XYZ file of C-alpha atoms in Angstrom:
243
model
C 0.000 0.000 0.000
C 1.485 3.330 -1.040
C 2.020 6.027 1.537
C 0.006 8.460 -0.608
C -3.151 6.551 0.353
C -2.722 7.818 3.927
C -2.283 11.467 2.948
C -5.905 12.604 2.923
C -6.822 10.866 6.203
C -3.697 12.311 7.824
C -4.519 15.788 6.529
C -8.099 15.688 7.787
C -7.025 14.324 11.170
C -4.407 17.051 11.491
C -6.969 19.762 10.791
C -9.320 18.164 13.330
C -6.515 18.153 15.901
C -5.772 21.842 15.341
C -9.448 22.733 15.583
C -9.873 20.673 18.743
C -6.889 22.241 20.468
C -8.066 25.713 19.429
C -11.498 25.055 20.886
C -10.400 23.607 24.218
C -7.044 25.266 24.950
C -6.076 28.912 24.898
C -3.722 29.848 22.078
C -0.565 31.859 22.532
C 1.700 33.786 20.226
C 4.711 31.535 20.878
C 2.977 28.478 19.402
C 1.885 30.389 16.302
C 5.281 31.995 15.758
C 6.993 28.614 16.136
C 4.787 27.136 13.397
C 5.851 29.851 10.950
C 9.549 29.426 11.777
C 9.463 25.829 10.538
C 8.914 27.109 6.976
C 10.729 30.444 7.100
C 13.118 30.901 4.171
C 14.438 34.511 4.107
C 14.959 34.500 0.334
C 11.332 33.530 -0.412
C 8.659 36.258 -0.574
C 5.901 33.725 0.113
C 7.727 32.702 3.270
C 7.605 36.307 4.496
C 3.881 36.446 3.699
C 3.343 33.299 5.753
C 5.393 34.652 8.676
C 3.585 38.011 8.702
C 0.182 36.346 8.409
C 0.961 34.000 11.297
C 2.213 36.947 13.354
C -1.123 38.725 12.896
C -2.900 35.490 13.825
C -0.788 35.410 16.964
C -2.259 38.754 17.929
C -5.881 38.211 16.903
C -6.764 34.590 17.710
C -6.622 34.852 21.521
C -9.032 37.805 21.330
C -11.691 36.114 19.166
C -13.977 33.153 19.867
C -12.554 30.042 18.220
C -15.737 29.445 16.216
C -15.809 32.996 14.866
C -12.170 32.711 13.827
C -12.881 29.368 12.129
C -15.756 30.845 10.128
C -13.452 33.439 8.561
C -11.362 30.684 6.939
C -13.950 30.582 4.150
C -12.250 33.696 2.827
C -9.503 31.446 1.395
C -11.655 29.610 -1.197
C -13.455 32.876 -1.933
C -10.146 34.536 -2.800
C -9.244 31.615 -5.063
C -12.429 32.272 -7.058
C -12.050 36.051 -7.127
C -8.524 36.035 -8.554
C -8.917 33.248 -11.083
C -8.596 34.970 -14.494
C -10.970 32.476 -16.132
C -13.891 33.309 -13.857
C -16.873 35.367 -15.012
C -16.914 38.898 -13.508
C -20.625 38.711 -12.660
C -20.085 35.617 -10.526
C -17.110 37.294 -8.851
C -19.226 40.361 -8.111
C -22.008 38.285 -6.570
C -19.597 36.266 -4.446
C -17.767 39.404 -3.345
C -21.014 41.097 -2.330
C -22.025 38.105 -0.204
C -18.650 37.856 1.526
C -18.450 41.594 2.239
C -22.006 41.614 3.568
C -21.330 38.674 5.894
C -18.082 40.114 7.277
C -19.728 43.519 7.722
C -22.621 41.844 9.507
C -20.306 40.010 11.895
C -18.453 43.240 12.662
C -21.763 44.999 13.305
C -22.758 42.258 15.744
C -19.413 42.653 17.482
C -20.055 46.375 17.834
C -23.361 45.544 19.520
C -21.626 43.008 21.818
C -23.615 40.142 20.292
C -20.427 38.423 19.114
C -17.125 38.134 20.928
C -14.098 40.193 20.012
C -13.922 43.579 18.336
C -14.403 44.649 14.706
C -10.785 45.833 14.572
C -9.519 42.413 15.625
C -11.703 40.697 13.024
C -10.449 43.105 10.358
C -6.851 42.281 11.292
C -7.579 38.578 11.040
C -9.083 39.145 7.602
C -5.819 40.841 6.622
C -3.918 37.838 7.964
C -6.021 35.501 5.818
C -5.195 37.573 2.751
C -1.505 37.239 3.566
C -1.944 33.497 4.046
C -3.681 33.207 0.693
C -0.810 35.090 -0.997
C 1.636 32.669 0.609
C -0.375 29.714 -0.729
C -0.682 31.208 -4.205
C 3.003 32.041 -4.624
C 4.551 29.225 -2.574
C 7.822 28.291 -4.372
C 7.455 24.547 -4.721
C 7.870 21.934 -2.026
C 9.578 23.411 1.046
C 10.161 20.912 3.884
C 10.282 22.158 7.469
C 13.674 22.989 8.897
C 15.106 20.045 10.797
C 16.518 22.233 13.524
C 13.130 23.854 14.094
C 11.877 20.707 15.847
C 14.020 21.732 18.806
C 11.484 24.521 19.388
C 8.874 22.024 20.576
C 10.644 21.069 23.843
C 11.167 24.777 24.482
C 7.442 25.391 23.983
C 6.614 22.592 26.398
C 8.890 24.135 29.035
C 7.647 27.699 28.493
C 3.951 27.326 27.620
C 3.014 23.706 28.292
C 2.188 20.751 26.071
C -0.987 22.218 24.443
C 1.096 24.972 22.818
C 3.683 22.481 21.538
C 0.966 20.126 20.262
C -0.858 22.983 18.529
C 2.388 24.075 16.874
C 3.298 20.537 15.779
C -0.116 19.833 14.252
C -0.087 23.168 12.414
C 3.303 22.298 10.946
C 1.860 18.943 9.874
C -1.076 20.656 8.128
C 1.238 22.977 6.176
C 3.526 20.075 5.315
C 0.679 17.870 4.100
C -0.946 20.687 2.127
C 2.313 21.073 0.221
C 2.182 17.370 -0.528
C -1.317 17.767 -1.958
C -0.307 20.863 -3.903
C 2.815 19.457 -5.544
C 2.091 15.739 -5.969
C 0.745 14.804 -9.430
C -1.476 12.032 -7.998
C -3.512 14.657 -6.130
C -3.865 17.113 -9.015
C -7.616 16.581 -9.279
C -8.156 17.016 -5.557
C -6.204 20.251 -5.021
C -9.195 22.435 -5.759
C -11.389 20.329 -3.496
C -8.841 20.667 -0.681
C -9.024 24.454 -0.764
C -12.819 24.323 -0.573
C -13.191 21.476 1.925
C -10.408 21.974 4.468
C -11.548 25.464 5.676
C -14.929 23.996 6.664
C -13.503 21.286 8.936
C -12.424 23.558 11.854
C -15.865 25.183 12.070
C -17.625 21.817 12.234
C -15.178 20.352 14.773
C -15.305 23.388 17.083
C -19.110 23.404 16.868
C -19.122 19.771 17.958
C -16.632 20.282 20.816
C -17.959 23.608 22.127
C -21.581 24.000 20.948
C -22.067 26.896 23.348
C -20.069 29.145 20.982
C -22.543 28.632 18.140
C -25.115 31.382 17.697
C -27.821 31.630 15.069
C -26.263 34.720 13.500
C -22.849 33.049 13.223
C -24.359 29.878 11.760
C -26.300 31.902 9.182
C -23.178 33.881 8.215
C -21.052 30.747 7.834
C -23.706 28.817 5.909
C -24.374 31.772 3.594
C -20.694 32.202 2.769
C -20.249 28.465 2.189
C -23.326 28.314 -0.054
C -22.157 31.337 -2.061
C -18.749 29.733 -2.629
C -20.137 26.371 -3.719
C -22.870 27.882 -5.913
C -20.318 30.214 -7.483
C -18.001 27.277 -8.127
C -20.859 25.322 -9.733
C -21.755 28.221 -12.003
C -18.136 28.693 -13.008
C -17.756 25.018 -13.827
C -20.807 25.266 -16.071
C -19.402 28.198 -18.078
C -17.333 26.178 -20.570
C -20.420 24.173 -21.588
C -22.361 27.367 -22.282
C -19.759 28.812 -24.629
């Protein structure tokens, strides 16, 4: 049995582990910074984008409910549709209007103290997601984690405890496995599905582990964004047949 057969289960389990730790243990900036250092190559622009995006996450995540932060991950597949040159501008406009309306609605609820966190923090996390998407888009081929970076995990255990080290290790595994999906020919057909499916897993896992975080407004926002992305993708797939 080839090792590639275990890749998708390992990727999904890694995302579930990250979501579970995020839901049940407080995050800290050291764990997030350590994850970025595993893939930091000073001569790569995408590596800087990843490091800056993770740094902003380090600031915003502890100040937002885990479920709210997980819902914003849908911005990644939305960006992939917006910036695809083959996509129809009308579909892009519709998708953009839905996403902007949902993010504006969540910020309005935060202003009214109906959602945790502040609109400024959510805006910063949105900026971090844009930086993360740029890192994904322009990632320069397969980049394995630095071997010496694994020494950071014992330091994290000593400084912040085992949840921080486990969170950092599972995040590194997610980035590592996503590169495998992105640059392995056997998974060429599933790359697009990964970008649309993986961001939904944390929201579902956190909802299952901590259902008290789920509110009707947040569920409606997440479901609306997900539906807009999938409907937009369906319409875009149908375009070649109409021409």
